[in-house]
mmCIF file of C-alpha atoms and ligand atoms in Angstrom:
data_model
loop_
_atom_site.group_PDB
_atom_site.id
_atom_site.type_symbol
_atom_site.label_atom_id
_atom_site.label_comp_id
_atom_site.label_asym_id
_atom_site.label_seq_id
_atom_site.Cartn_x
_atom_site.Cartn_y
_atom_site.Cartn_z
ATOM 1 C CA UNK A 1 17.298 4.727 -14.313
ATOM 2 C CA UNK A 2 15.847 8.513 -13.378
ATOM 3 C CA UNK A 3 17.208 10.366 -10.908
ATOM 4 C CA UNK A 4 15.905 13.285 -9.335
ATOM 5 C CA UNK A 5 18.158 15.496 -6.762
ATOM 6 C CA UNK A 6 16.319 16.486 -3.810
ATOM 7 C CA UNK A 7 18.735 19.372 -2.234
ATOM 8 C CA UNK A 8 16.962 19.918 0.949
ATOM 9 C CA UNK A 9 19.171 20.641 4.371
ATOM 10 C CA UNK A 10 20.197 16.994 3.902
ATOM 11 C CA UNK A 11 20.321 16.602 0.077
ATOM 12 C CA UNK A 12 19.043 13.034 -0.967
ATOM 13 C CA UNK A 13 17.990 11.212 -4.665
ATOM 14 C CA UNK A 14 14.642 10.342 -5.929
ATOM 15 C CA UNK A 15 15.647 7.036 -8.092
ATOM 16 C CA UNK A 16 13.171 5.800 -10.501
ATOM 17 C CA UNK A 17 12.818 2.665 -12.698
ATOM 18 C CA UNK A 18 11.755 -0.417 -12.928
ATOM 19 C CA UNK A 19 12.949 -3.442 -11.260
ATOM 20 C CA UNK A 20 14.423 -1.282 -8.666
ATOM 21 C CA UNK A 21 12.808 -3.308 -6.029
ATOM 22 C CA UNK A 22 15.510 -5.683 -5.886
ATOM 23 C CA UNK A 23 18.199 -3.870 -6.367
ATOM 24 C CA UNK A 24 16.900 -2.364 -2.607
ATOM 25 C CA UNK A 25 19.974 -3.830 -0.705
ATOM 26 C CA UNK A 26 22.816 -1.786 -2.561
ATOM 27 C CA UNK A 27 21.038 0.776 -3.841
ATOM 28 C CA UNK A 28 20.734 1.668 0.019
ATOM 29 C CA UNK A 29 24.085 0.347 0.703
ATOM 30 C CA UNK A 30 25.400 3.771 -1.529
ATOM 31 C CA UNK A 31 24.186 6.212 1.003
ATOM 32 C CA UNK A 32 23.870 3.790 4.546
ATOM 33 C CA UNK A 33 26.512 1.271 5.640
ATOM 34 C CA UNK A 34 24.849 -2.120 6.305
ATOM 35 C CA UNK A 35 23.360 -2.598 9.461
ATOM 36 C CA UNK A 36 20.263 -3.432 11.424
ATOM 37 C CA UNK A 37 17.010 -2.269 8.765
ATOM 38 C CA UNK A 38 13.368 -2.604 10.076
ATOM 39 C CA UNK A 39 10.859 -2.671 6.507
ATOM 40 C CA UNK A 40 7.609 -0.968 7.636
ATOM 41 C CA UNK A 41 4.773 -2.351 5.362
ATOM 42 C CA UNK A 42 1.063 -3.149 5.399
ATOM 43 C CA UNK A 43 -1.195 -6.308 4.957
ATOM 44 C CA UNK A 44 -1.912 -5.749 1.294
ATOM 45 C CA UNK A 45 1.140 -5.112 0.251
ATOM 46 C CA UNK A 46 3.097 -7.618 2.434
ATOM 47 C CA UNK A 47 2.325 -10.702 0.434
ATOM 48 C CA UNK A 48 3.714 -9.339 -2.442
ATOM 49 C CA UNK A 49 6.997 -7.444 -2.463
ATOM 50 C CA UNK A 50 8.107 -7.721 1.673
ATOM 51 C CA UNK A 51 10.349 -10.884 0.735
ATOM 52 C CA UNK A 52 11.670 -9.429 -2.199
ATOM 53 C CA UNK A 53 12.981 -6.284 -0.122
ATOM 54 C CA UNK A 54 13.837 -8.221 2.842
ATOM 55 C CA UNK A 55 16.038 -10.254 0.718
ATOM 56 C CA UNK A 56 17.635 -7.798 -1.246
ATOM 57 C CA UNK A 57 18.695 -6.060 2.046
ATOM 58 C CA UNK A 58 20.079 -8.809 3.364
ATOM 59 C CA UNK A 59 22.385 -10.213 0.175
ATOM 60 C CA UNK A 60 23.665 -6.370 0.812
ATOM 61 C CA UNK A 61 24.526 -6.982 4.226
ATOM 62 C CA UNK A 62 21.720 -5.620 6.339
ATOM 63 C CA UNK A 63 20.358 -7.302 9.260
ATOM 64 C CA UNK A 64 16.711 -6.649 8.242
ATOM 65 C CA UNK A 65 13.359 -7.718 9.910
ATOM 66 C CA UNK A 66 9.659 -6.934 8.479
ATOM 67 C CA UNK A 67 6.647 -5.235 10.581
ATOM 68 C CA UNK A 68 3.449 -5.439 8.737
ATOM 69 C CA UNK A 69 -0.125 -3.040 10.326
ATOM 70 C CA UNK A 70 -3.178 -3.408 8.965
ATOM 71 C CA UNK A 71 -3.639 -1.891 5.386
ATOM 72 C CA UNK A 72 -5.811 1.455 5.535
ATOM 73 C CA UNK A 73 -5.972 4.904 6.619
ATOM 74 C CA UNK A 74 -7.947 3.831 9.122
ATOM 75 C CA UNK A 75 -4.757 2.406 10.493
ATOM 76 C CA UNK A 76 -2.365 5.440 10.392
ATOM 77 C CA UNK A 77 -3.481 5.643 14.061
ATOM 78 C CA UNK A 78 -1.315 6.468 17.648
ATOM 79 C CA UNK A 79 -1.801 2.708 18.515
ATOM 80 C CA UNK A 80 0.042 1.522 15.155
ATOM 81 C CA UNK A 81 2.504 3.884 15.786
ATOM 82 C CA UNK A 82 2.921 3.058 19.522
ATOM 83 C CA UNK A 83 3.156 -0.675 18.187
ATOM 84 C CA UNK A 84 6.278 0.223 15.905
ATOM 85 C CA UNK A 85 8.002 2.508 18.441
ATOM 86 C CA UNK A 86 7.783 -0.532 20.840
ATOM 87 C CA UNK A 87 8.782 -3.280 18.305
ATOM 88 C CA UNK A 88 11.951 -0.986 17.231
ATOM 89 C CA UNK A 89 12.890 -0.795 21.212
ATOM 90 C CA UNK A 90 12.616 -4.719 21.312
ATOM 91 C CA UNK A 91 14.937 -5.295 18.519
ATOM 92 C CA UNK A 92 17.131 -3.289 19.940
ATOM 93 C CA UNK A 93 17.408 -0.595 16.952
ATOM 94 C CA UNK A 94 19.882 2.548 17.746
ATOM 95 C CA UNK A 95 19.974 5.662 16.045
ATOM 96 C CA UNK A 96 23.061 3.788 13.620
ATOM 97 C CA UNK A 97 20.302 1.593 12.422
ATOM 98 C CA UNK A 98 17.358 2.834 10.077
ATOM 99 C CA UNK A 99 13.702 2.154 8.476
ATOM 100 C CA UNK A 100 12.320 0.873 5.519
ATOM 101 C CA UNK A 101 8.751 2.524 4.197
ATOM 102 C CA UNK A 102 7.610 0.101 1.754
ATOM 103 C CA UNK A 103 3.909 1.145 0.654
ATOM 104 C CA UNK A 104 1.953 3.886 -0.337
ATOM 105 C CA UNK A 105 1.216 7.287 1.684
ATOM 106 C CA UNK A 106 -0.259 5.710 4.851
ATOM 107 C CA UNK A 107 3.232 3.673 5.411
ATOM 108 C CA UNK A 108 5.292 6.310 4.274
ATOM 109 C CA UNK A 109 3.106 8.627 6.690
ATOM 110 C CA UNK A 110 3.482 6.366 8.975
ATOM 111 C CA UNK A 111 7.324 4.787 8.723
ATOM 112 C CA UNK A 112 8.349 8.520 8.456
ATOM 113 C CA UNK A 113 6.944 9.502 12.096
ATOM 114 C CA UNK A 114 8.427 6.674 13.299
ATOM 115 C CA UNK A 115 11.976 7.451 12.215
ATOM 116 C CA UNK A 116 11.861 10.800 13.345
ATOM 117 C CA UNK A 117 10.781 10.426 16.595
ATOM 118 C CA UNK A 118 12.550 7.243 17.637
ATOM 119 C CA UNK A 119 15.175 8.223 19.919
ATOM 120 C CA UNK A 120 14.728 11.437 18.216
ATOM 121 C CA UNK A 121 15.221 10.395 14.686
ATOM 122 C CA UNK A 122 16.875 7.836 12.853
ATOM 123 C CA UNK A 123 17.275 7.893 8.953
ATOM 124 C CA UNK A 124 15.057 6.185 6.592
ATOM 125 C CA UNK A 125 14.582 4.676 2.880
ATOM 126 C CA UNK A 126 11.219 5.126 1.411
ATOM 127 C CA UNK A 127 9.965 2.972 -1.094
ATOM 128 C CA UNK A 128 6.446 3.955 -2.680
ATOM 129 C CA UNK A 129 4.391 0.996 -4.286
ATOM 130 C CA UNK A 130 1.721 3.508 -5.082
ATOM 131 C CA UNK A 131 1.901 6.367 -7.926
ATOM 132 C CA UNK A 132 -0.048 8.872 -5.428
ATOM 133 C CA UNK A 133 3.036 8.409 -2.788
ATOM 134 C CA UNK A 134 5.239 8.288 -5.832
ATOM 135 C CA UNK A 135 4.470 11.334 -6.995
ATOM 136 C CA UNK A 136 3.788 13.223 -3.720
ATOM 137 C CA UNK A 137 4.120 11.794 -0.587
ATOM 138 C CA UNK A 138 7.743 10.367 -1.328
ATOM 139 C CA UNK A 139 9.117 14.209 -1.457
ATOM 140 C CA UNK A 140 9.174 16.632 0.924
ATOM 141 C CA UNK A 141 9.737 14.926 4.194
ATOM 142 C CA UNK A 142 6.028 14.988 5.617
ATOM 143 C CA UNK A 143 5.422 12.454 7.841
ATOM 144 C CA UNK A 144 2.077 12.467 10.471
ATOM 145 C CA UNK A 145 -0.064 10.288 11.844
ATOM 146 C CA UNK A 146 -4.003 10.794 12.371
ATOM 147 C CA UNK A 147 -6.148 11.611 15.452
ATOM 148 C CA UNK A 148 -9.645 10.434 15.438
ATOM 149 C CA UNK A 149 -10.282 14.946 15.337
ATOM 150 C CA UNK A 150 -8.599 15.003 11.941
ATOM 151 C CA UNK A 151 -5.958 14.050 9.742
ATOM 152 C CA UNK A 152 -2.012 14.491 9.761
ATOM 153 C CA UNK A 153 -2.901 16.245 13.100
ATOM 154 C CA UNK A 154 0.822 14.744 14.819
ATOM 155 C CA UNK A 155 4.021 14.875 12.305
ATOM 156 C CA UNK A 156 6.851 16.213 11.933
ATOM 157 C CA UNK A 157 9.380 16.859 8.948
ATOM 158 C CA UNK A 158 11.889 14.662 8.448
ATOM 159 C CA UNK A 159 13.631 13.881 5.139
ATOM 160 C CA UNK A 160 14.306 10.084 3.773
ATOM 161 C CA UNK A 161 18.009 9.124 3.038
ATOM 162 C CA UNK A 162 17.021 7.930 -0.243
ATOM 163 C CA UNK A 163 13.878 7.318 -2.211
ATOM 164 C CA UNK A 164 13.586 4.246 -4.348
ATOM 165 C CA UNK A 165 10.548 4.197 -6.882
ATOM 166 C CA UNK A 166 10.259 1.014 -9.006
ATOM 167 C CA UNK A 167 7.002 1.381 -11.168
ATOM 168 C CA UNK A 168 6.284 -2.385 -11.636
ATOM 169 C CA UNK A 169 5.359 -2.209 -8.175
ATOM 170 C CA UNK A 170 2.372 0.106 -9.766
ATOM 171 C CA UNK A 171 0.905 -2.952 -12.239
ATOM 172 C CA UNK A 172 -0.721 -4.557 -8.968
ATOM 173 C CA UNK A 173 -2.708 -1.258 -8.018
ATOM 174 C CA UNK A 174 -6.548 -1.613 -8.806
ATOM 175 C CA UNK A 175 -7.826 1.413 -10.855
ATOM 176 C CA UNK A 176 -8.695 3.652 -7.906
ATOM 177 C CA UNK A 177 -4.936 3.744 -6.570
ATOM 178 C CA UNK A 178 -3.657 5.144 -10.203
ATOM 179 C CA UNK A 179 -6.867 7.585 -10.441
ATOM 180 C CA UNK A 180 -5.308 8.877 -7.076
ATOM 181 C CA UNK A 181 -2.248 9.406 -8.516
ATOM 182 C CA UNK A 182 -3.700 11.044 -11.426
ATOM 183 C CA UNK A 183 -5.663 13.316 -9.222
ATOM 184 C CA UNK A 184 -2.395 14.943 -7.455
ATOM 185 C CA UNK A 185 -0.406 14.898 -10.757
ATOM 186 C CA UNK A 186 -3.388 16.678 -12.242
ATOM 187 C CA UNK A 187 -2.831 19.449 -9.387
ATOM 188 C CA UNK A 188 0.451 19.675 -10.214
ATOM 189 C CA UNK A 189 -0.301 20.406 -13.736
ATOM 190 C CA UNK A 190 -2.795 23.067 -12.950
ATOM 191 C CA UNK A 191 -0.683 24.631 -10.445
ATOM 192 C CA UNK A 192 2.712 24.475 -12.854
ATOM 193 C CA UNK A 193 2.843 22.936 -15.743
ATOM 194 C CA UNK A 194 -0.089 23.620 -18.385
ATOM 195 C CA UNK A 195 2.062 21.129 -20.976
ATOM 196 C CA UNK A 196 1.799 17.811 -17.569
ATOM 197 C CA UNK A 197 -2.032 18.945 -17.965
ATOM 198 C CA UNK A 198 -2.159 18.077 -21.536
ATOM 199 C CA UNK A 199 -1.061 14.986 -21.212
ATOM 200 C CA UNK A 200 -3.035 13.727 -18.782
ATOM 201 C CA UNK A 201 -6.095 15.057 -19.194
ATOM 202 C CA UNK A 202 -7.502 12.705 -21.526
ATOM 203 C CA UNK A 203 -6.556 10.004 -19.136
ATOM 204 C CA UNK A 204 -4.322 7.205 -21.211
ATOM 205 C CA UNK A 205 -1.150 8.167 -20.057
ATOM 206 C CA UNK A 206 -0.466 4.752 -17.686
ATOM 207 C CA UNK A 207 2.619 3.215 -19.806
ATOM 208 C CA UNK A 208 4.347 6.712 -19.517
ATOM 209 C CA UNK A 209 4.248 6.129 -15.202
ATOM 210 C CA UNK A 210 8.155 6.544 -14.857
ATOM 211 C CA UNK A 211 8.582 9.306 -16.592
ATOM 212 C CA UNK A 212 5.918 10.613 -15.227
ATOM 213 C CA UNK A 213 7.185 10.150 -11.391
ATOM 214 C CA UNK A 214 10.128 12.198 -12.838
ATOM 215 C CA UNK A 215 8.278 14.553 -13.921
ATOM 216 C CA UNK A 216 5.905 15.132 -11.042
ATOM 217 C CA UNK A 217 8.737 14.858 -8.551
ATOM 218 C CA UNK A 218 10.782 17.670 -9.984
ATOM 219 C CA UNK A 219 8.011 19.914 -10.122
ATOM 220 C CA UNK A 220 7.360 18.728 -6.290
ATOM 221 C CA UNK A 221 11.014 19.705 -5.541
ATOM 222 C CA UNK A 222 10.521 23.075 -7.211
ATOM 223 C CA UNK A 223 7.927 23.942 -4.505
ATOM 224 C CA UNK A 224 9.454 22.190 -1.420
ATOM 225 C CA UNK A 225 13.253 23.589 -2.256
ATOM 226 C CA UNK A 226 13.696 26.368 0.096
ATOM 227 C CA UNK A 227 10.480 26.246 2.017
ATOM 228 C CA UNK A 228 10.847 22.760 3.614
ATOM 229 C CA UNK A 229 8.418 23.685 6.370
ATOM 230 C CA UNK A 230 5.782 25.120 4.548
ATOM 231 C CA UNK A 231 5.342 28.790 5.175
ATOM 232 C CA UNK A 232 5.787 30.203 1.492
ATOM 233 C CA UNK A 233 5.299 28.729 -2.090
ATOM 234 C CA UNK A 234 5.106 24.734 -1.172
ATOM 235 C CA UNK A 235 1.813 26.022 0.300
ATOM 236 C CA UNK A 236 0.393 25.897 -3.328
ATOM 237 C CA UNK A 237 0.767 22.388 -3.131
ATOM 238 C CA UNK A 238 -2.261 22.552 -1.183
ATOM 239 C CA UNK A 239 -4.294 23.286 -4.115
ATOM 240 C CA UNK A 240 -7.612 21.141 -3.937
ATOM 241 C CA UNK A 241 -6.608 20.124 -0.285
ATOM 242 C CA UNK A 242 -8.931 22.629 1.763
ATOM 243 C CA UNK A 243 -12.019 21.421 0.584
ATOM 244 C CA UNK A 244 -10.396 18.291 -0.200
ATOM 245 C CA UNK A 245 -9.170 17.287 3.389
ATOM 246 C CA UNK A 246 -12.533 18.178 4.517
ATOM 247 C CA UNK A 247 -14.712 16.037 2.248
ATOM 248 C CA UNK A 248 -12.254 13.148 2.977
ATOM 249 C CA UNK A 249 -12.654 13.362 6.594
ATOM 250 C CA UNK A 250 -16.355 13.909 6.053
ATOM 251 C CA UNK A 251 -16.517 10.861 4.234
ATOM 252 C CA UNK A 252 -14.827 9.179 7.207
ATOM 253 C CA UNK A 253 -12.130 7.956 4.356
ATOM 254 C CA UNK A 254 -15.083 6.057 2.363
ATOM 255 C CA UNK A 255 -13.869 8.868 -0.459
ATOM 256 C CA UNK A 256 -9.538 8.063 -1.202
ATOM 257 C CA UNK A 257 -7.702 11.167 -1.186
ATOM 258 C CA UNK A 258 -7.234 11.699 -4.730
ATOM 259 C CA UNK A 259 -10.955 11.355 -4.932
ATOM 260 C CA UNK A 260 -11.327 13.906 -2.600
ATOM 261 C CA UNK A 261 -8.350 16.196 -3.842
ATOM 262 C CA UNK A 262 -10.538 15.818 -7.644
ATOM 263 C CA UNK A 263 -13.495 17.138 -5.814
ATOM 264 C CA UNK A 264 -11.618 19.803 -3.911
ATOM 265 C CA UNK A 265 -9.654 21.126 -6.854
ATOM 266 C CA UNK A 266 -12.740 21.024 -8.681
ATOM 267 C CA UNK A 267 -14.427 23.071 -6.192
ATOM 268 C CA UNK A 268 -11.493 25.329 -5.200
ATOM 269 C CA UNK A 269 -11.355 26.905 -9.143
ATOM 270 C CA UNK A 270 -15.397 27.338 -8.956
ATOM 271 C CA UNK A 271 -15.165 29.204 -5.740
ATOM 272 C CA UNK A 272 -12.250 31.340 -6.868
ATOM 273 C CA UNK A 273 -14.068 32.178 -10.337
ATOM 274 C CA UNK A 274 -16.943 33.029 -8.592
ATOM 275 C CA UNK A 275 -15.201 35.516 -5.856
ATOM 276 C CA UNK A 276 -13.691 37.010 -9.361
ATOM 277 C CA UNK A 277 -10.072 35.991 -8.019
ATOM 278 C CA UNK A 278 -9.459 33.879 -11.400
ATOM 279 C CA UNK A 279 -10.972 33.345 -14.517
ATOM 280 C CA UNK A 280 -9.810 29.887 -15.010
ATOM 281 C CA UNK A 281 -13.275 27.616 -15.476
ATOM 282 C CA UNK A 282 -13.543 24.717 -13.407
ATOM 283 C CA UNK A 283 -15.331 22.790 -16.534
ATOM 284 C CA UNK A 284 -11.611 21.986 -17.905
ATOM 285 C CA UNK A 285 -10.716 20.618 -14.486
ATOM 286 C CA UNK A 286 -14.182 18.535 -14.267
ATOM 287 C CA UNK A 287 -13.638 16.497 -17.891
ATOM 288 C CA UNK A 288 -10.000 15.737 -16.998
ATOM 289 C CA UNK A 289 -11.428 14.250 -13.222
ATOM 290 C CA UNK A 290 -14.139 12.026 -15.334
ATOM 291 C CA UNK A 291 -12.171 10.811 -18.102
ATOM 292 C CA UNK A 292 -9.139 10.444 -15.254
ATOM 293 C CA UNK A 293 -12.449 8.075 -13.349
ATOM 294 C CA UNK A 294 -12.300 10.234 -10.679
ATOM 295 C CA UNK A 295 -15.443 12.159 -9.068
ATOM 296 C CA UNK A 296 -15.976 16.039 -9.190
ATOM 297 C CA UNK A 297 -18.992 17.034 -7.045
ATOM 298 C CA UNK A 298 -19.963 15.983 -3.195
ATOM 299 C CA UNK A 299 -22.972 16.132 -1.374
ATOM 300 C CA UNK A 300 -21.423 17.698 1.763
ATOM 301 C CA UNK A 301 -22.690 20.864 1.998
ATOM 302 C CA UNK A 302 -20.515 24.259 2.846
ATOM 303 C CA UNK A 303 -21.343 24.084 6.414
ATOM 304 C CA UNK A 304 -20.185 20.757 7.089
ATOM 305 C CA UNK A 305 -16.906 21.861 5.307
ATOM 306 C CA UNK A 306 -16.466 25.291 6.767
ATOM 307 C CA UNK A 307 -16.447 23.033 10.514
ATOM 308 C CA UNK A 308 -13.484 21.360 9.057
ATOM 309 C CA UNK A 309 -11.398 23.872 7.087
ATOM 310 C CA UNK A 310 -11.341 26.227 10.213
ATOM 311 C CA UNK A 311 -9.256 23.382 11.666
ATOM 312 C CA UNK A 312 -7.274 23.330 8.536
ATOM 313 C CA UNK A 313 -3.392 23.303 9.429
ATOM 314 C CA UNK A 314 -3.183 26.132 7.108
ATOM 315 C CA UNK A 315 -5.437 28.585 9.451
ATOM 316 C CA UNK A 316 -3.657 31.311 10.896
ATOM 317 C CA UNK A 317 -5.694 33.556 13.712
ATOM 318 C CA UNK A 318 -8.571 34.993 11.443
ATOM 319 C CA UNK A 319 -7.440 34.014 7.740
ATOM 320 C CA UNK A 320 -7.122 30.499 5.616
ATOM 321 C CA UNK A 321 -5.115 30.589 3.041
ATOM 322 C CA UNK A 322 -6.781 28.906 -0.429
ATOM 323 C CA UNK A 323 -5.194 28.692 -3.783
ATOM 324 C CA UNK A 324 -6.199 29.876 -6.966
ATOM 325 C CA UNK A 325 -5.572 28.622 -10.075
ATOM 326 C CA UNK A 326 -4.764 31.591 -11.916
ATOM 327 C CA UNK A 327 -4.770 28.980 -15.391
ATOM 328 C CA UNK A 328 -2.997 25.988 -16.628
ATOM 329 C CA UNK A 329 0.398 26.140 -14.912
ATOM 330 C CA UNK A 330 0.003 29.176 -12.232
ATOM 331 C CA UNK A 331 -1.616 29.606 -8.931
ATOM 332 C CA UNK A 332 -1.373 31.909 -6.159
ATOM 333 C CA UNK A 333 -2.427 32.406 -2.489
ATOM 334 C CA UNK A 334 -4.957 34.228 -1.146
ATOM 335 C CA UNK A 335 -5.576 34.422 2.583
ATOM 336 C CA UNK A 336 -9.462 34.270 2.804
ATOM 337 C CA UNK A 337 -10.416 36.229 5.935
ATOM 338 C CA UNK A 338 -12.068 33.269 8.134
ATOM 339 C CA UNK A 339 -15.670 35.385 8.689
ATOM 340 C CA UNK A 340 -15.487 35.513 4.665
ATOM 341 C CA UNK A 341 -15.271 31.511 4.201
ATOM 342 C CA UNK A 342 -18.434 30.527 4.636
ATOM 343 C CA UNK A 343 -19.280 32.541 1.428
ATOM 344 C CA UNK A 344 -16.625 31.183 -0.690
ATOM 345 C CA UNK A 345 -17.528 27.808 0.697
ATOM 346 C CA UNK A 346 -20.769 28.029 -0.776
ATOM 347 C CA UNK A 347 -19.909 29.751 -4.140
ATOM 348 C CA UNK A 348 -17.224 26.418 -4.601
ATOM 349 C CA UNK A 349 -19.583 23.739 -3.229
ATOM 350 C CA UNK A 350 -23.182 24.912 -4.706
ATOM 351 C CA UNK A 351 -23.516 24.181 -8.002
HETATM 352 MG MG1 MG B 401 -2.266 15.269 -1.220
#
């Protein structure tokens, strides 16, 4: 097994390997006595590992129940989250008792609202069955649901008790889910680690996925250590995300994030080469998106975008801050003054 140390306020482990799945029920027994556990999935991923968790929590002692929502971002909606809030109150749960995300982004999105709002936070496991919340979401205690005006709009940051990754949970994911994945650990490379970009640039790297969730979830921890709520460094995490949020939306989620993330990253390093802010070329980004099967150009056009990013969680009064990939392994912030974004818009988004 891999274990990663997560020493945020409340310090907590990132455990990684496979068959972990099963071994849910004492590995969470280690950091929560047994008692009442609610396992927050979704419809697609339901029919294949709920029972195994639900049964491994309960040979540990746990008194645990299943909720399944709809499967989609479409879902990570106020009315699923009402839905959960109001099923934990009818079992009963108190703030001794605790959650279960077992999914991909959208559940642990999701599952991670719920515990820290209900009754003002209770603690919670998280359990990605995707590489993309393997490698991103599952760190860093972000947890938001969606407003029909944008994404991640309500949240809050609240750390899981434990993190339990077990990468044969990955071998059911069609090819999109790991090219999402790829497309984050990609933006990790560019943004610190040149030698991560290597490796996965040429796009055969899938037998390699737990060491790779190591990997990528140290170098997550390196940004997220000491700015858990995201005012300094852990903002370069948001590499590809300005222009990437904003196609997604645009897209109305027909684009999956790491599609969108390619496209933004992709963009991002154009617009910054252009503005003379880096002289990192966006080509080396574009052939590790295509042979990675992920897309590197939209048809939105900057002004669609620019309605978007000035909504961008990152605005402050009259600058966005952007990040620029200074080369394989470095990036910085710049805050782009708001009247000057429609201009890098365009330089990023016309070819
Ligand atoms: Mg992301």
């Amino acid at each position: 097994m891999r274990i990663v140390q997560i020493p945020t306020g409340a310090p907590y482990q990132v455990r990684i390997g496979e068959g972990l799945l099963s071994l849910l029920g004492e590995e969470t027994e280690r950091v929560h006595r047994p008692c009442r556990a609610v396992v927050i999935t979704e419809s697609n991923v339901a029919p294949l590992y709920l029972d195994r968790a639900l049964d491994s929590l309960r040979q540990a002692g746990f008194e645990a129940e299943g909720f399944v929502f709809p499967a989609g971002e479409e879902h990570k909606t106020v009315d699923t989250y009402i839905a959960i809030q109001r099923r934990l109150v009818q079992l009963g749960l108190t703030r001794e008792d605790l959650l279960v995300a077992l999914g991909g982004g959208v559940t642990g999105d999701m599952t991670g609202f719920a515990a820290a709002t209900y009754q003002r936070g209770i603690p919670f496991v998280q359990v990605p069955t995707t590489l993309l919340c393997a490698v991103d979401a599952s760190v860093g205690g972000k947890t938001a649901i969606d407003l029909p005006e944008g994404k991640n709009m309500v949240g809050a940051f609240h750390q899981p008790i434990l993190v339990l990754c077990d990468p044969d949970t990955f071998r059911t994911l069609p090819d999109q889910r790991w090219q999402d994945g790829a497309a984050e650990m990609l933006k990790h490379g560019v943004i610190a680690d040149g030698d991560l970009f290597g490796r996965l640039k040429e796009g055969r790297w899938r037998e390699d996925a737990a060491e790779l969730v190591e990997r990528n979830v140290a170098i997550k921890r390196s940004f997220v250590v000491g700015d858990e709520k995201d005012r300094g460094k852990r903002q370069l995490l948001n590499f590809g995300h300005t222009i990437g949020h904003a196609v997604e939306a645009l897209s109305h989620f027909s684009l999956s994030h790491g599609q969108a993330v390619a496209i933004g990253m992709i963009a991002e390093t154009r617009a910054a080469r252009r503005m003379g802010w880096t002289e990192l070329n966006e080509e080396i980004l574009l052939e590790a998106a295509e042979k990675n099967g992920l897309p590197t150009r939209t048809e939105f056009t900057p002004g669609q975008v620019l309605e978007i990013a000035l909504r961008d969680k990152k605005r402050r009064s009259d600058t966005l801050g952007v990040v620029v990939p200074l080369g394989l392994g470095a990036a910085r912030l710049e805050q782009v003054p708001v009247n000057l974004l429609p201009e890098y818009l365009e330089k990023g988004l016309i070819l």
